[in-house]
PDB file of C-alpha atoms in Angstrom:
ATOM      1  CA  UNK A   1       0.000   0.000   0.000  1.00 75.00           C
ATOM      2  CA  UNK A   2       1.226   3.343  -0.887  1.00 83.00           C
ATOM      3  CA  UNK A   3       1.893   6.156   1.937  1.00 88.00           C
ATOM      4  CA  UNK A   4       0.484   9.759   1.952  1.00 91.00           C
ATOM      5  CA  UNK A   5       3.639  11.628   2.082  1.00 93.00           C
ATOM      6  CA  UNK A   6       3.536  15.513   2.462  1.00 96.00           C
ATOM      7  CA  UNK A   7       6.059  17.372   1.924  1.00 96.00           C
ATOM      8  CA  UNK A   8       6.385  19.695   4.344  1.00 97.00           C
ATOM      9  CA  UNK A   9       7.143  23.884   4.662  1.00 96.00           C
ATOM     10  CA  UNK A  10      10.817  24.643   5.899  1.00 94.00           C
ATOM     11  CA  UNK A  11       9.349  27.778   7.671  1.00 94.00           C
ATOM     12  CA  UNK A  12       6.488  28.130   9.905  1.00 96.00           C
ATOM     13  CA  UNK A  13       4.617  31.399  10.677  1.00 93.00           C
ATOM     14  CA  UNK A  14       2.764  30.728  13.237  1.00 97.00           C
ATOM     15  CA  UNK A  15       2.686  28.340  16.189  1.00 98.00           C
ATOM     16  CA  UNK A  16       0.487  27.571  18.740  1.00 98.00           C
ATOM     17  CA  UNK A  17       0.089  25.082  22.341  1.00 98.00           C
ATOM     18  CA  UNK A  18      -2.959  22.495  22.917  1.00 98.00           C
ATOM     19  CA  UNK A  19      -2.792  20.021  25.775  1.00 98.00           C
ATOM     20  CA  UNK A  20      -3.858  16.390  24.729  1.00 98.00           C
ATOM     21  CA  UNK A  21      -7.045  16.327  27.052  1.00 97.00           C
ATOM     22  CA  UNK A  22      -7.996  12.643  28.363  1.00 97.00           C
ATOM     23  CA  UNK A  23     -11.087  13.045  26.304  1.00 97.00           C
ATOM     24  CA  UNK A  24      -8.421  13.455  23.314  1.00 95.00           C
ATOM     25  CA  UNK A  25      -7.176   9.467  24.434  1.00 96.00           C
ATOM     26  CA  UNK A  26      -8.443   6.726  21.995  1.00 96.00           C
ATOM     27  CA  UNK A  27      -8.453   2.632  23.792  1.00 95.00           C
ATOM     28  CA  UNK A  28      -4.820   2.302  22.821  1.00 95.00           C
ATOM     29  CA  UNK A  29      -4.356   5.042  25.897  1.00 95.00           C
ATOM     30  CA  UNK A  30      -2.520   7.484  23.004  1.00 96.00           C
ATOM     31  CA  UNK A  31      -3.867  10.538  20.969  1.00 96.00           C
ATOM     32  CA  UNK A  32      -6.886   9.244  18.420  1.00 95.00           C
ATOM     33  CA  UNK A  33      -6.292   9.935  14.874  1.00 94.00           C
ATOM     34  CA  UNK A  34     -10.123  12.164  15.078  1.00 95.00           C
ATOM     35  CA  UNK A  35      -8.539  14.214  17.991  1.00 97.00           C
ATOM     36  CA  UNK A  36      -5.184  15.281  15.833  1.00 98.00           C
ATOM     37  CA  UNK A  37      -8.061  16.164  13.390  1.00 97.00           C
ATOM     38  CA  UNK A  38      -9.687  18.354  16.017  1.00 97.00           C
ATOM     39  CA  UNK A  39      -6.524  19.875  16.923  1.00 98.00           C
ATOM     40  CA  UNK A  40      -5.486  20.986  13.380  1.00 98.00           C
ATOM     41  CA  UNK A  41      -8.810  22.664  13.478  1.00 97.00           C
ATOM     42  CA  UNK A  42      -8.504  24.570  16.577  1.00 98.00           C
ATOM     43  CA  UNK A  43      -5.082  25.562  15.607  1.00 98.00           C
ATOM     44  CA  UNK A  44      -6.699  27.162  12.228  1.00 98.00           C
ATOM     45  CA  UNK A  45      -8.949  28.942  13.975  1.00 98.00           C
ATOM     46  CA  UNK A  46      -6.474  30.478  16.052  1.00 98.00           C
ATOM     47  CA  UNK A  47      -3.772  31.533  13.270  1.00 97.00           C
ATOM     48  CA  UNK A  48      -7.039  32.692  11.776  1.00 97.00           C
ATOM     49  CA  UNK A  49      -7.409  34.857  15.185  1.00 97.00           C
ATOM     50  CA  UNK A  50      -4.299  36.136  15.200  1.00 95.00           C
ATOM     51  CA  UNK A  51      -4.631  38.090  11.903  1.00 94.00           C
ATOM     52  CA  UNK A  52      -7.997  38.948  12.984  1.00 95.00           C
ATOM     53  CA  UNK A  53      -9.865  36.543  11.190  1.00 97.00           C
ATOM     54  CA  UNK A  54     -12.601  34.114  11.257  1.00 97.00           C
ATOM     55  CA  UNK A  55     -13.490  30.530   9.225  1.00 97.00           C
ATOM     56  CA  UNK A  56     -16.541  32.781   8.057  1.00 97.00           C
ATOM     57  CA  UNK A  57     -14.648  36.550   7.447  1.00 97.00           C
ATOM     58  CA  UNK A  58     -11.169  36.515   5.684  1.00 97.00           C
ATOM     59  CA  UNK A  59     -11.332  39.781   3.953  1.00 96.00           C
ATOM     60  CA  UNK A  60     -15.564  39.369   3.234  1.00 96.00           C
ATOM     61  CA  UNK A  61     -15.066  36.218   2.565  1.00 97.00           C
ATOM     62  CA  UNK A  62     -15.641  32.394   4.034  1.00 98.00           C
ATOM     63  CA  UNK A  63     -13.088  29.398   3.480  1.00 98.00           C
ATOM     64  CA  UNK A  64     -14.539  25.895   3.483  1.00 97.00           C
ATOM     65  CA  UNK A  65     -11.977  22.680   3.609  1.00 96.00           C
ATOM     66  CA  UNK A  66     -11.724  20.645   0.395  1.00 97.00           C
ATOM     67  CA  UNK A  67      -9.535  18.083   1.864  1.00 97.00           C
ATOM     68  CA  UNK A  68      -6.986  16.899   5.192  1.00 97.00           C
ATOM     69  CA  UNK A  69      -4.243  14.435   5.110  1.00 97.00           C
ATOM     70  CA  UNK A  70      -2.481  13.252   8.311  1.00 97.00           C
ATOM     71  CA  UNK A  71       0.944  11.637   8.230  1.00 97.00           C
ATOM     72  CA  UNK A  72       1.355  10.054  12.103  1.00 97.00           C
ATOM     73  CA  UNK A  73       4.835   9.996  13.624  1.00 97.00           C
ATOM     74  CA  UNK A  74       4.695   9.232  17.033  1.00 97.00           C
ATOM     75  CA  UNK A  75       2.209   8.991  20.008  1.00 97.00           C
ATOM     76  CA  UNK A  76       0.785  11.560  22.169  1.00 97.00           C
ATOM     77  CA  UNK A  77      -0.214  11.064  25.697  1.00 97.00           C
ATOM     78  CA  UNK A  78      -2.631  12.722  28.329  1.00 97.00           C
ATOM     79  CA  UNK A  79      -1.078  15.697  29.540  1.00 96.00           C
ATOM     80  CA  UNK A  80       1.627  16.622  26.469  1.00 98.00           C
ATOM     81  CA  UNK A  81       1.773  19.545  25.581  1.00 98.00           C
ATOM     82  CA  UNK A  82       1.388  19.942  21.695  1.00 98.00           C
ATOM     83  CA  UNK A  83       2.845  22.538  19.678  1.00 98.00           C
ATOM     84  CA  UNK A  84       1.382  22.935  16.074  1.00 98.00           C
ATOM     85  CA  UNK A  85       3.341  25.200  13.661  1.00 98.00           C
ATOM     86  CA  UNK A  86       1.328  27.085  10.822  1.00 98.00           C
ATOM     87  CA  UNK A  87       2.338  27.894   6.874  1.00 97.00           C
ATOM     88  CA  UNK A  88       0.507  28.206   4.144  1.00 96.00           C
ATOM     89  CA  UNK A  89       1.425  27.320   0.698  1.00 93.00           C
ATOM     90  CA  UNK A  90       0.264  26.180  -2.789  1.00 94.00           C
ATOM     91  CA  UNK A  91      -1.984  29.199  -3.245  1.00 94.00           C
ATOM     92  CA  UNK A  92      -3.606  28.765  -6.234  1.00 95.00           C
ATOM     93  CA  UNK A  93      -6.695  30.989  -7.850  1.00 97.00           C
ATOM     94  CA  UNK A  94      -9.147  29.741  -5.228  1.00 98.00           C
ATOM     95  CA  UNK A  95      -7.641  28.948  -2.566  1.00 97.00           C
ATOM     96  CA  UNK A  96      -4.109  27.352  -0.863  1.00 96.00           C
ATOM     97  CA  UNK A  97      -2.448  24.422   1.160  1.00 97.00           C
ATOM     98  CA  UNK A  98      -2.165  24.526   4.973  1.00 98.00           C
ATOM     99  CA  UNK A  99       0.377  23.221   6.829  1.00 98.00           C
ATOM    100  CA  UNK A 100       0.831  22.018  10.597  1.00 98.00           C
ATOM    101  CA  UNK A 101       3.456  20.125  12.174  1.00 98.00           C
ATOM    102  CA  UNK A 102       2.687  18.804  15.306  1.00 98.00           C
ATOM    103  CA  UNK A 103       5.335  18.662  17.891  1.00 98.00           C
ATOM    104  CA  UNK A 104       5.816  17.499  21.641  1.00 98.00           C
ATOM    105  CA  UNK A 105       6.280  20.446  23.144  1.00 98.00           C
ATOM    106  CA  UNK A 106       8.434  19.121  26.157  1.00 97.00           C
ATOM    107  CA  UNK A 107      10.339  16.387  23.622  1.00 97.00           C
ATOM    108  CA  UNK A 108      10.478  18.274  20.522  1.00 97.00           C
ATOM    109  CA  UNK A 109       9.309  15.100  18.997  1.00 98.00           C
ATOM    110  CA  UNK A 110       7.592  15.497  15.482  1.00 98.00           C
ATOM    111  CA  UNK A 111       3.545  13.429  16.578  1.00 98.00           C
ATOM    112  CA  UNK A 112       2.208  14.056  12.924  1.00 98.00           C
ATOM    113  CA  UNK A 113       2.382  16.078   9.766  1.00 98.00           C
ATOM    114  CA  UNK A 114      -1.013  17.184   8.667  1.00 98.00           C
ATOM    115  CA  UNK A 115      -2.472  19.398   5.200  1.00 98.00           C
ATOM    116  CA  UNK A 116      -5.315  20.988   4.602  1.00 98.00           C
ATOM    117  CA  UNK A 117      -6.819  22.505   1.656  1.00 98.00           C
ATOM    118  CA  UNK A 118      -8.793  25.020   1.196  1.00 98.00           C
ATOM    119  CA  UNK A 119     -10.721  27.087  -0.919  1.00 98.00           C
ATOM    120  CA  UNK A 120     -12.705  30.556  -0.330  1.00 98.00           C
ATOM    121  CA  UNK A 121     -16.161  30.682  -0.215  1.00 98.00           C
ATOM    122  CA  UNK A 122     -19.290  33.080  -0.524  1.00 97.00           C
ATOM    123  CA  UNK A 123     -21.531  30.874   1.963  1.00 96.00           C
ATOM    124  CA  UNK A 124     -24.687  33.462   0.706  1.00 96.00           C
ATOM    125  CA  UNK A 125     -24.411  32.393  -2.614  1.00 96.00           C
ATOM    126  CA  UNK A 126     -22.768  29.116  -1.989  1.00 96.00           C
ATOM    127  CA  UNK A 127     -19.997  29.310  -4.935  1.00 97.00           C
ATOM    128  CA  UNK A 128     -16.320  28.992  -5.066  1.00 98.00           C
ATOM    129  CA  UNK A 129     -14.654  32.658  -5.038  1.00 98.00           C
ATOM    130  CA  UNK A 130     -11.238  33.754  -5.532  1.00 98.00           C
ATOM    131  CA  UNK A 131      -8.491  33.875  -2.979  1.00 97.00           C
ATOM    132  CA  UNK A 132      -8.968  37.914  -1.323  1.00 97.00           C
ATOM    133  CA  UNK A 133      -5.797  39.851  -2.216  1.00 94.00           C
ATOM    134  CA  UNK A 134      -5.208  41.464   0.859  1.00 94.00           C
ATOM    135  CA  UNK A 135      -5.241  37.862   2.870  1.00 95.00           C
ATOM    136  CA  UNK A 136      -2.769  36.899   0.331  1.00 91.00           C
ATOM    137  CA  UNK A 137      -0.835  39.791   0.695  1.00 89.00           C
ATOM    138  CA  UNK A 138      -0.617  39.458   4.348  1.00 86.00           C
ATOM    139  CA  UNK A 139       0.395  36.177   5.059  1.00 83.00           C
ATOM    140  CA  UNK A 140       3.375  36.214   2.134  1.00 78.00           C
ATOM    141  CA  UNK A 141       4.343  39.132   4.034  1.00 72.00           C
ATOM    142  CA  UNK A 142       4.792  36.726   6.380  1.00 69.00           C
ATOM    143  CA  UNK A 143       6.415  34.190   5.167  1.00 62.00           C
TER     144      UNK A 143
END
């Protein structure tokens, strides 16, 4: 069977702390694979936050995931401390690639490397939309 590989950003712009809660522990007693899921999620939201953004308002308009991918490297365990480090890449007309690499915080060990894509989105009239230009703007600034 073939592996999902991604190839991941040498530079992050963003990073961000989430403690594995026990409600985050699968039967195996490690981080479940739907709880990494859940943290790449809350992690978006918050490099969202941070450039005063929202899933629903980048620049007037929505985003809306087209797809995830999860590589898993190691386990996580009740009380770690995971950091998840934020790029974005692959921008294309309609949206771009985002990146997280999720870390032990204590360890520095690499737990999984996840990608998301999406796209931008007017949720009134439910079509596809171009990426904004100032949202682009601002995060190759940061790059």
């Amino acid at each position: 069977m073939a592996r999902i590989k991604i190839d991941m950003p040498d530079h992050y712009a963003f990073s961000t702390e989430i403690p594995v809660r026990i409600s985050d522990v699968n039967y195996g007693g490690h981080l479940g694979n739907d709880a990494v899921l859940s943290m790449v999620h809350e992690a978006r939201i918050r490099y969202l936050n941070y450039y005063h953004y929202t899933e629903l308002d980048v620049e007037g308009a929505g985003i809306i995931m087209t797809d995830s991918a999860i590589v898993y490297l190691a386990e996580g365990f009740h009380g770690d401390i995971v950091q998840i480090d934020i790029a974005l890449g692959d921008f294309n007309k309609y949206g771009c690639d985002i990146y997280y690499l999720l870390s032990n915080k204590k360890t520095g060990k690499e737990i999984a490397h996840a990608k998301t894509g999406i796209v931008f989105f007017n949720y009134d009239e439910r079509k596809v939309i171009p990426v904004p230009e100032k949202f682009k703007a601002v995060i190759q600034k940061e790059a």
